[in-house]
Amino acid sequence: IGRAVIKSIKQFLILSLLAVNSAHASVSEKTIAIFDFDNNSFMDIARVDYLQRVLPEMLLAQLRNIPGIKMIERVQLKAALEELKLGSGDLADKDSQLKLGKILGAKNMMFGSFMAIGNQLRLDVRVIEVETSLTLLSEGQEANIDDLMPTIDNIAKVISNKLGMKGMAKASKGTSQEVWKLFDKGIVLMDKKKYEEAIAIFQQVLEKDPKFDIAEQRIIQSLEKIESQ
């Protein structure tokens, strides 16, 4: 099959996916897709690299509990990439990421970056409207790496208010960075499709923090991936 035909087929599939997602989207529901954050630290980059994945997970855990907000997780984004036969290199720029968000039916996309200096963190988050590419919100806050949840709660509140959502999740109980780092190991294993190993890690997370419900969700997702193989 020629490249032109393959391109046409891919475009047809993308348009089909977009039509299906648009048809099922609620008019009042705010759907947000969230990508891994950028690590803009100048020093000790590897030390805080886990925050690329952990910070979005923290925000996701808060925002998903707000009535009217639906979060599209990294698991769904990864699955969409596989379905469309795209690699991470195809999402190197924000325009491509916005296109993927549109395919998944996201009305908004969240991008974030952080910079660590010692134990202090500068966290910046942007929410962009997918249809218009307009920036709806740009929020920056300072945080202590050992106590991130108060800052995450504040940012989640700002986002929900900006999107016109009245409900707000209760402030989160602080989970130790040791537990978050362990959780991140499970996420990385899921990315590598080592689902059984990931489940073992998430079980360790729950042993350390039985109320860490997103670890339970990742176990369920890993089991579903194993069953579909």
GROMACS .gro file of N, CA and C in nm, residues 67-207:
model
  423
   67PRO      N    1  -1.719   1.721   4.064
   67PRO     CA    2  -1.832   1.697   3.974
   67PRO      C    3  -1.823   1.785   3.849
   68GLY      N    4  -1.842   1.724   3.733
   68GLY     CA    5  -1.840   1.800   3.608
   68GLY      C    6  -1.708   1.798   3.537
   69ILE      N    7  -1.603   1.744   3.603
   69ILE     CA    8  -1.472   1.735   3.538
   69ILE      C    9  -1.439   1.589   3.511
   70LYS      N   10  -1.404   1.559   3.388
   70LYS     CA   11  -1.362   1.425   3.350
   70LYS      C   12  -1.217   1.431   3.305
   71MET      N   13  -1.132   1.348   3.364
   71MET     CA   14  -0.991   1.348   3.332
   71MET      C   15  -0.956   1.236   3.235
   72ILE      N   16  -0.877   1.268   3.133
   72ILE     CA   17  -0.821   1.168   3.043
   72ILE      C   18  -0.679   1.142   3.089
   73GLU      N   19  -0.652   1.020   3.134
   73GLU     CA   20  -0.525   0.988   3.197
   73GLU      C   21  -0.419   0.947   3.095
   74ARG      N   22  -0.295   0.939   3.146
   74ARG     CA   23  -0.182   0.902   3.061
   74ARG      C   24  -0.201   0.761   3.004
   75VAL      N   25  -0.270   0.672   3.077
   75VAL     CA   26  -0.295   0.537   3.027
   75VAL      C   27  -0.378   0.543   2.900
   76GLN      N   28  -0.478   0.631   2.898
   76GLN     CA   29  -0.561   0.648   2.779
   76GLN      C   30  -0.484   0.713   2.665
   77LEU      N   31  -0.398   0.808   2.700
   77LEU     CA   32  -0.316   0.873   2.598
   77LEU      C   33  -0.221   0.773   2.532
   78LYS      N   34  -0.160   0.689   2.616
   78LYS     CA   35  -0.069   0.587   2.564
   78LYS      C   36  -0.143   0.490   2.473
   79ALA      N   37  -0.263   0.451   2.514
   79ALA     CA   38  -0.343   0.358   2.434
   79ALA      C   39  -0.380   0.420   2.299
   80ALA      N   40  -0.411   0.550   2.300
   80ALA     CA   41  -0.446   0.619   2.175
   80ALA      C   42  -0.326   0.623   2.081
   81LEU      N   43  -0.208   0.646   2.137
   81LEU     CA   44  -0.087   0.647   2.055
   81LEU      C   45  -0.066   0.512   1.987
   82GLU      N   46  -0.089   0.405   2.062
   82GLU     CA   47  -0.072   0.271   2.007
   82GLU      C   48  -0.175   0.243   1.899
   83GLU      N   49  -0.299   0.286   1.923
   83GLU     CA   50  -0.406   0.262   1.825
   83GLU      C   51  -0.377   0.334   1.693
   84LEU      N   52  -0.320   0.453   1.704
   84LEU     CA   53  -0.291   0.533   1.585
   84LEU      C   54  -0.152   0.507   1.529
   85LYS      N   55  -0.082   0.410   1.592
   85LYS     CA   56   0.052   0.372   1.547
   85LYS      C   57   0.147   0.492   1.549
   86LEU      N   58   0.136   0.572   1.653
   86LEU     CA   59   0.221   0.689   1.669
   86LEU      C   60   0.320   0.667   1.783
   87GLY      N   61   0.437   0.725   1.770
   87GLY     CA   62   0.536   0.717   1.876
   87GLY      C   63   0.540   0.846   1.954
   88SER      N   64   0.616   0.847   2.065
   88SER     CA   65   0.626   0.967   2.147
   88SER      C   66   0.685   1.083   2.067
   89GLY      N   67   0.767   1.051   1.967
   89GLY     CA   68   0.826   1.155   1.884
   89GLY      C   69   0.723   1.232   1.804
   90ASP      N   70   0.607   1.170   1.780
   90ASP     CA   71   0.500   1.237   1.705
   90ASP      C   72   0.429   1.341   1.790
   91LEU      N   73   0.460   1.344   1.921
   91LEU     CA   74   0.397   1.441   2.010
   91LEU      C   75   0.500   1.537   2.067
   92ALA      N   76   0.602   1.565   1.987
   92ALA     CA   77   0.712   1.649   2.034
   92ALA      C   78   0.670   1.794   2.051
   93ASP      N   79   0.566   1.837   1.981
   93ASP     CA   80   0.523   1.976   1.993
   93ASP      C   81   0.381   1.982   2.047
   94LYS      N   82   0.346   2.098   2.100
   94LYS     CA   83   0.215   2.117   2.165
   94LYS      C   84   0.100   2.104   2.067
   95ASP      N   85   0.120   2.144   1.939
   95ASP     CA   86   0.012   2.133   1.840
   95ASP      C   87  -0.029   1.988   1.821
   96SER      N   88   0.070   1.898   1.813
   96SER     CA   89   0.041   1.756   1.796
   96SER      C   90  -0.031   1.701   1.919
   97GLN      N   91   0.010   1.748   2.036
   97GLN     CA   92  -0.054   1.703   2.159
   97GLN      C   93  -0.200   1.750   2.165
   98LEU      N   94  -0.223   1.872   2.119
   98LEU     CA   95  -0.360   1.923   2.115
   98LEU      C   96  -0.447   1.843   2.019
   99LYS      N   97  -0.387   1.802   1.906
   99LYS     CA   98  -0.462   1.720   1.810
   99LYS      C   99  -0.501   1.587   1.871
  100LEU      N  100  -0.409   1.526   1.946
  100LEU     CA  101  -0.440   1.399   2.011
  100LEU      C  102  -0.550   1.419   2.115
  101GLY      N  103  -0.542   1.528   2.189
  101GLY     CA  104  -0.647   1.557   2.287
  101GLY      C  105  -0.782   1.572   2.221
  102LYS      N  106  -0.784   1.634   2.103
  102LYS     CA  107  -0.910   1.652   2.029
  102LYS      C  108  -0.966   1.518   1.985
  103ILE      N  109  -0.877   1.429   1.941
  103ILE     CA  110  -0.920   1.296   1.900
  103ILE      C  111  -0.987   1.222   2.015
  104LEU      N  112  -0.933   1.241   2.135
  104LEU     CA  113  -0.986   1.173   2.254
  104LEU      C  114  -1.108   1.242   2.313
  105GLY      N  115  -1.150   1.353   2.250
  105GLY     CA  116  -1.270   1.421   2.298
  105GLY      C  117  -1.244   1.519   2.410
  106ALA      N  118  -1.119   1.555   2.434
  106ALA     CA  119  -1.086   1.650   2.541
  106ALA      C  120  -1.122   1.792   2.497
  107LYS      N  121  -1.190   1.865   2.583
  107LYS     CA  122  -1.219   2.005   2.556
  107LYS      C  123  -1.103   2.094   2.598
  108ASN      N  124  -1.027   2.044   2.695
  108ASN     CA  125  -0.913   2.120   2.745
  108ASN      C  126  -0.794   2.027   2.763
  109MET      N  127  -0.675   2.085   2.757
  109MET     CA  128  -0.555   2.007   2.783
  109MET      C  129  -0.471   2.081   2.886
  110MET      N  130  -0.407   2.003   2.973
  110MET     CA  131  -0.325   2.061   3.077
  110MET      C  132  -0.178   2.030   3.051
  111PHE      N  133  -0.096   2.133   3.052
  111PHE     CA  134   0.048   2.118   3.038
  111PHE      C  135   0.114   2.176   3.162
  112GLY      N  136   0.223   2.116   3.202
  112GLY     CA  137   0.290   2.166   3.321
  112GLY      C  138   0.441   2.154   3.310
  113SER      N  139   0.510   2.232   3.392
  113SER     CA  140   0.655   2.225   3.400
  113SER      C  141   0.695   2.258   3.544
  114PHE      N  142   0.814   2.219   3.579
  114PHE     CA  143   0.863   2.250   3.713
  114PHE      C  144   1.013   2.269   3.711
  115MET      N  145   1.060   2.340   3.813
  115MET     CA  146   1.203   2.363   3.830
  115MET      C  147   1.235   2.346   3.978
  116ALA      N  148   1.327   2.257   4.004
  116ALA     CA  149   1.366   2.231   4.143
  116ALA      C  150   1.499   2.297   4.173
  117ILE      N  151   1.504   2.365   4.287
  117ILE     CA  152   1.629   2.422   4.339
  117ILE      C  153   1.640   2.375   4.484
  118GLY      N  154   1.728   2.279   4.505
  118GLY     CA  155   1.734   2.218   4.638
  118GLY      C  156   1.604   2.145   4.666
  119ASN      N  157   1.540   2.181   4.775
  119ASN     CA  158   1.414   2.116   4.813
  119ASN      C  159   1.293   2.202   4.779
  120GLN      N  160   1.317   2.312   4.709
  120GLN     CA  161   1.208   2.400   4.668
  120GLN      C  162   1.173   2.376   4.522
  121LEU      N  163   1.045   2.392   4.493
  121LEU     CA  164   0.996   2.362   4.359
  121LEU      C  165   0.913   2.478   4.307
  122ARG      N  166   0.939   2.515   4.183
  122ARG     CA  167   0.853   2.611   4.113
  122ARG      C  168   0.769   2.531   4.015
  123LEU      N  169   0.638   2.536   4.032
  123LEU     CA  170   0.546   2.457   3.951
  123LEU      C  171   0.457   2.550   3.868
  124ASP      N  172   0.456   2.528   3.737
  124ASP     CA  173   0.374   2.609   3.646
  124ASP      C  174   0.280   2.518   3.567
  125VAL      N  175   0.154   2.558   3.562
  125VAL     CA  176   0.051   2.478   3.494
  125VAL      C  177  -0.028   2.567   3.399
  126ARG      N  178  -0.053   2.517   3.279
  126ARG     CA  179  -0.137   2.587   3.182
  126ARG      C  180  -0.252   2.498   3.139
  127VAL      N  181  -0.370   2.556   3.125
  127VAL     CA  182  -0.486   2.485   3.070
  127VAL      C  183  -0.522   2.553   2.939
  128ILE      N  184  -0.525   2.473   2.832
  128ILE     CA  185  -0.550   2.527   2.698
  128ILE      C  186  -0.679   2.468   2.641
  129GLU      N  187  -0.759   2.554   2.581
  129GLU     CA  188  -0.881   2.509   2.514
  129GLU      C  189  -0.843   2.444   2.381
  130VAL      N  190  -0.880   2.319   2.364
  130VAL     CA  191  -0.837   2.242   2.248
  130VAL      C  192  -0.888   2.302   2.117
  131GLU      N  193  -1.014   2.342   2.113
  131GLU     CA  194  -1.075   2.388   1.989
  131GLU      C  195  -1.010   2.515   1.936
  132THR      N  196  -0.975   2.607   2.027
  132THR     CA  197  -0.924   2.739   1.986
  132THR      C  198  -0.774   2.757   2.009
  133SER      N  199  -0.714   2.666   2.087
  133SER     CA  200  -0.572   2.675   2.127
  133SER      C  201  -0.545   2.795   2.219
  134LEU      N  202  -0.652   2.854   2.274
  134LEU     CA  203  -0.637   2.966   2.365
  134LEU      C  204  -0.600   2.917   2.504
  135THR      N  205  -0.513   2.991   2.571
  135THR     CA  206  -0.475   2.959   2.708
  135THR      C  207  -0.582   3.011   2.803
  136LEU      N  208  -0.650   2.920   2.871
  136LEU     CA  209  -0.756   2.958   2.964
  136LEU      C  210  -0.700   2.996   3.100
  137LEU      N  211  -0.588   2.935   3.134
  137LEU     CA  212  -0.532   2.956   3.267
  137LEU      C  213  -0.383   2.932   3.265
  138SER      N  214  -0.310   3.016   3.335
  138SER     CA  215  -0.167   2.996   3.355
  138SER      C  216  -0.139   3.025   3.501
  139GLU      N  217  -0.101   2.922   3.574
  139GLU     CA  218  -0.085   2.933   3.719
  139GLU      C  219   0.054   2.885   3.760
  140GLY      N  220   0.120   2.965   3.843
  140GLY     CA  221   0.250   2.926   3.895
  140GLY      C  222   0.253   2.938   4.045
  141GLN      N  223   0.309   2.837   4.112
  141GLN     CA  224   0.317   2.839   4.258
  141GLN      C  225   0.446   2.775   4.305
  142GLU      N  226   0.486   2.813   4.426
  142GLU     CA  227   0.605   2.755   4.488
  142GLU      C  228   0.562   2.644   4.582
  143ALA      N  229   0.651   2.545   4.598
  143ALA     CA  230   0.617   2.433   4.686
  143ALA      C  231   0.744   2.373   4.746
  144ASN      N  232   0.726   2.302   4.854
  144ASN     CA  233   0.833   2.222   4.913
  144ASN      C  234   0.815   2.079   4.865
  145ILE      N  235   0.921   2.020   4.813
  145ILE     CA  236   0.910   1.887   4.755
  145ILE      C  237   0.859   1.785   4.855
  146ASP      N  238   0.890   1.803   4.982
  146ASP     CA  239   0.846   1.708   5.084
  146ASP      C  240   0.702   1.730   5.127
  147ASP      N  241   0.639   1.838   5.080
  147ASP     CA  242   0.500   1.868   5.119
  147ASP      C  243   0.429   1.934   5.001
  148LEU      N  244   0.405   1.855   4.897
  148LEU     CA  245   0.351   1.909   4.772
  148LEU      C  246   0.199   1.924   4.770
  149MET      N  247   0.129   1.844   4.849
  149MET     CA  248  -0.016   1.838   4.835
  149MET      C  249  -0.088   1.970   4.862
  150PRO      N  250  -0.047   2.052   4.959
  150PRO     CA  251  -0.116   2.182   4.974
  150PRO      C  252  -0.112   2.266   4.847
  151THR      N  253   0.003   2.266   4.778
  151THR     CA  254   0.016   2.341   4.654
  151THR      C  255  -0.070   2.279   4.544
  152ILE      N  256  -0.070   2.146   4.536
  152ILE     CA  257  -0.153   2.076   4.437
  152ILE      C  258  -0.300   2.106   4.461
  153ASP      N  259  -0.341   2.106   4.587
  153ASP     CA  260  -0.481   2.139   4.620
  153ASP      C  261  -0.516   2.280   4.576
  154ASN      N  262  -0.424   2.374   4.597
  154ASN     CA  263  -0.449   2.513   4.556
  154ASN      C  264  -0.464   2.525   4.405
  155ILE      N  265  -0.376   2.458   4.331
  155ILE     CA  266  -0.382   2.464   4.184
  155ILE      C  267  -0.511   2.399   4.132
  156ALA      N  268  -0.549   2.287   4.193
  156ALA     CA  269  -0.673   2.220   4.153
  156ALA      C  270  -0.793   2.311   4.176
  157LYS      N  271  -0.791   2.385   4.285
  157LYS     CA  272  -0.901   2.478   4.315
  157LYS      C  273  -0.906   2.590   4.212
  158VAL      N  274  -0.791   2.645   4.176
  158VAL     CA  275  -0.785   2.751   4.075
  158VAL      C  276  -0.840   2.701   3.941
  159ILE      N  277  -0.801   2.579   3.903
  159ILE     CA  278  -0.847   2.522   3.776
  159ILE      C  279  -0.997   2.501   3.777
  160SER      N  280  -1.050   2.442   3.885
  160SER     CA  281  -1.194   2.415   3.891
  160SER      C  282  -1.274   2.545   3.888
  161ASN      N  283  -1.226   2.649   3.956
  161ASN     CA  284  -1.295   2.779   3.954
  161ASN      C  285  -1.293   2.840   3.815
  162LYS      N  286  -1.178   2.828   3.747
  162LYS     CA  287  -1.166   2.885   3.613
  162LYS      C  288  -1.260   2.816   3.515
  163LEU      N  289  -1.279   2.687   3.533
  163LEU     CA  290  -1.366   2.610   3.444
  163LEU      C  291  -1.513   2.619   3.485
  164GLY      N  292  -1.540   2.694   3.591
  164GLY     CA  293  -1.678   2.715   3.633
  164GLY      C  294  -1.740   2.600   3.709
  165MET      N  295  -1.656   2.517   3.769
  165MET     CA  296  -1.706   2.404   3.846
  165MET      C  297  -1.725   2.447   3.992
  166LYS      N  298  -1.843   2.420   4.047
  166LYS     CA  299  -1.873   2.465   4.183
  166LYS      C  300  -1.814   2.372   4.288
  167GLY      N  301  -1.810   2.243   4.258
  167GLY     CA  302  -1.762   2.147   4.357
  167GLY      C  303  -1.612   2.150   4.369
  168MET      N  304  -1.564   2.109   4.485
  168MET     CA  305  -1.419   2.103   4.505
  168MET      C  306  -1.388   1.986   4.597
  169ALA      N  307  -1.292   1.905   4.558
  169ALA     CA  308  -1.254   1.791   4.640
  169ALA      C  309  -1.192   1.839   4.771
  170LYS      N  310  -1.205   1.760   4.874
  170LYS     CA  311  -1.147   1.794   5.003
  170LYS      C  312  -0.995   1.790   4.992
  171ALA      N  313  -0.932   1.869   5.077
  171ALA     CA  314  -0.786   1.873   5.078
  171ALA      C  315  -0.730   1.733   5.101
  172SER      N  316  -0.626   1.701   5.028
  172SER     CA  317  -0.569   1.567   5.034
  172SER      C  318  -0.478   1.550   5.155
  173LYS      N  319  -0.478   1.430   5.206
  173LYS     CA  320  -0.383   1.396   5.311
  173LYS      C  321  -0.245   1.382   5.247
  174GLY      N  322  -0.145   1.440   5.309
  174GLY     CA  323  -0.011   1.433   5.254
  174GLY      C  324   0.041   1.291   5.248
  175THR      N  325   0.084   1.248   5.131
  175THR     CA  326   0.147   1.117   5.113
  175THR      C  327   0.297   1.139   5.099
  176SER      N  328   0.376   1.058   5.165
  176SER     CA  329   0.520   1.078   5.165
  176SER      C  330   0.577   1.064   5.024
  177GLN      N  331   0.687   1.135   4.999
  177GLN     CA  332   0.752   1.126   4.869
  177GLN      C  333   0.809   0.985   4.846
  178GLU      N  334   0.839   0.914   4.953
  178GLU     CA  335   0.885   0.776   4.939
  178GLU      C  336   0.778   0.692   4.870
  179VAL      N  337   0.652   0.711   4.911
  179VAL     CA  338   0.541   0.636   4.851
  179VAL      C  339   0.519   0.680   4.706
  180TRP      N  340   0.528   0.811   4.680
  180TRP     CA  341   0.509   0.861   4.544
  180TRP      C  342   0.619   0.810   4.451
  181LYS      N  343   0.741   0.803   4.501
  181LYS     CA  344   0.851   0.752   4.419
  181LYS      C  345   0.830   0.604   4.387
  182LEU      N  346   0.779   0.530   4.484
  182LEU     CA  347   0.749   0.389   4.461
  182LEU      C  348   0.637   0.375   4.359
  183PHE      N  349   0.535   0.459   4.372
  183PHE     CA  350   0.424   0.460   4.277
  183PHE      C  351   0.475   0.489   4.136
  184ASP      N  352   0.569   0.582   4.125
  184ASP     CA  353   0.625   0.617   3.994
  184ASP      C  354   0.694   0.498   3.929
  185LYS      N  355   0.759   0.414   4.010
  185LYS     CA  356   0.823   0.295   3.954
  185LYS      C  357   0.719   0.206   3.886
  186GLY      N  358   0.601   0.198   3.947
  186GLY     CA  359   0.492   0.121   3.888
  186GLY      C  360   0.445   0.181   3.756
  187ILE      N  361   0.436   0.314   3.751
  187ILE     CA  362   0.396   0.382   3.628
  187ILE      C  363   0.494   0.353   3.515
  188VAL      N  364   0.623   0.362   3.547
  188VAL     CA  365   0.727   0.337   3.447
  188VAL      C  366   0.718   0.193   3.396
  189LEU      N  367   0.692   0.099   3.485
  189LEU     CA  368   0.678  -0.042   3.444
  189LEU      C  369   0.557  -0.061   3.354
  190MET      N  370   0.447   0.012   3.382
  190MET     CA  371   0.329   0.005   3.294
  190MET      C  372   0.364   0.058   3.156
  191ASP      N  373   0.442   0.166   3.150
  191ASP     CA  374   0.483   0.222   3.021
  191ASP      C  375   0.563   0.120   2.941
  192LYS      N  376   0.637   0.037   3.013
  192LYS     CA  377   0.720  -0.066   2.947
  192LYS      C  378   0.642  -0.196   2.924
  193LYS      N  379   0.512  -0.192   2.958
  193LYS     CA  380   0.421  -0.306   2.942
  193LYS      C  381   0.460  -0.425   3.031
  194LYS      N  382   0.526  -0.396   3.141
  194LYS     CA  383   0.560  -0.500   3.240
  194LYS      C  384   0.454  -0.495   3.350
  195TYR      N  385   0.334  -0.539   3.313
  195TYR     CA  386   0.218  -0.517   3.398
  195TYR      C  387   0.221  -0.599   3.527
  196GLU      N  388   0.270  -0.720   3.522
  196GLU     CA  389   0.275  -0.801   3.644
  196GLU      C  390   0.371  -0.740   3.746
  197GLU      N  391   0.485  -0.691   3.697
  197GLU     CA  392   0.581  -0.626   3.786
  197GLU      C  393   0.522  -0.496   3.841
  198ALA      N  394   0.447  -0.426   3.758
  198ALA     CA  395   0.383  -0.302   3.801
  198ALA      C  396   0.282  -0.329   3.912
  199ILE      N  397   0.205  -0.435   3.896
  199ILE     CA  398   0.106  -0.471   3.999
  199ILE      C  399   0.174  -0.497   4.133
  200ALA      N  400   0.287  -0.566   4.129
  200ALA     CA  401   0.361  -0.595   4.253
  200ALA      C  402   0.404  -0.465   4.321
  201ILE      N  403   0.446  -0.366   4.241
  201ILE     CA  404   0.487  -0.237   4.297
  201ILE      C  405   0.368  -0.164   4.358
  202PHE      N  406   0.256  -0.163   4.287
  202PHE     CA  407   0.137  -0.094   4.337
  202PHE      C  408   0.085  -0.160   4.465
  203GLN      N  409   0.101  -0.290   4.476
  203GLN     CA  410   0.062  -0.359   4.599
  203GLN      C  411   0.151  -0.314   4.715
  204GLN      N  412   0.280  -0.292   4.688
  204GLN     CA  413   0.370  -0.241   4.791
  204GLN      C  414   0.327  -0.101   4.833
  205VAL      N  415   0.282  -0.021   4.736
  205VAL     CA  416   0.234   0.114   4.766
  205VAL      C  417   0.116   0.107   4.863
  206LEU      N  418   0.023   0.016   4.835
  206LEU     CA  419  -0.095   0.002   4.920
  206LEU      C  420  -0.060  -0.051   5.059
  207GLU      N  421   0.044  -0.130   5.069
  207GLU     CA  422   0.088  -0.176   5.200
  207GLU      C  423   0.140  -0.060   5.284
   0.00000   0.00000   0.00000
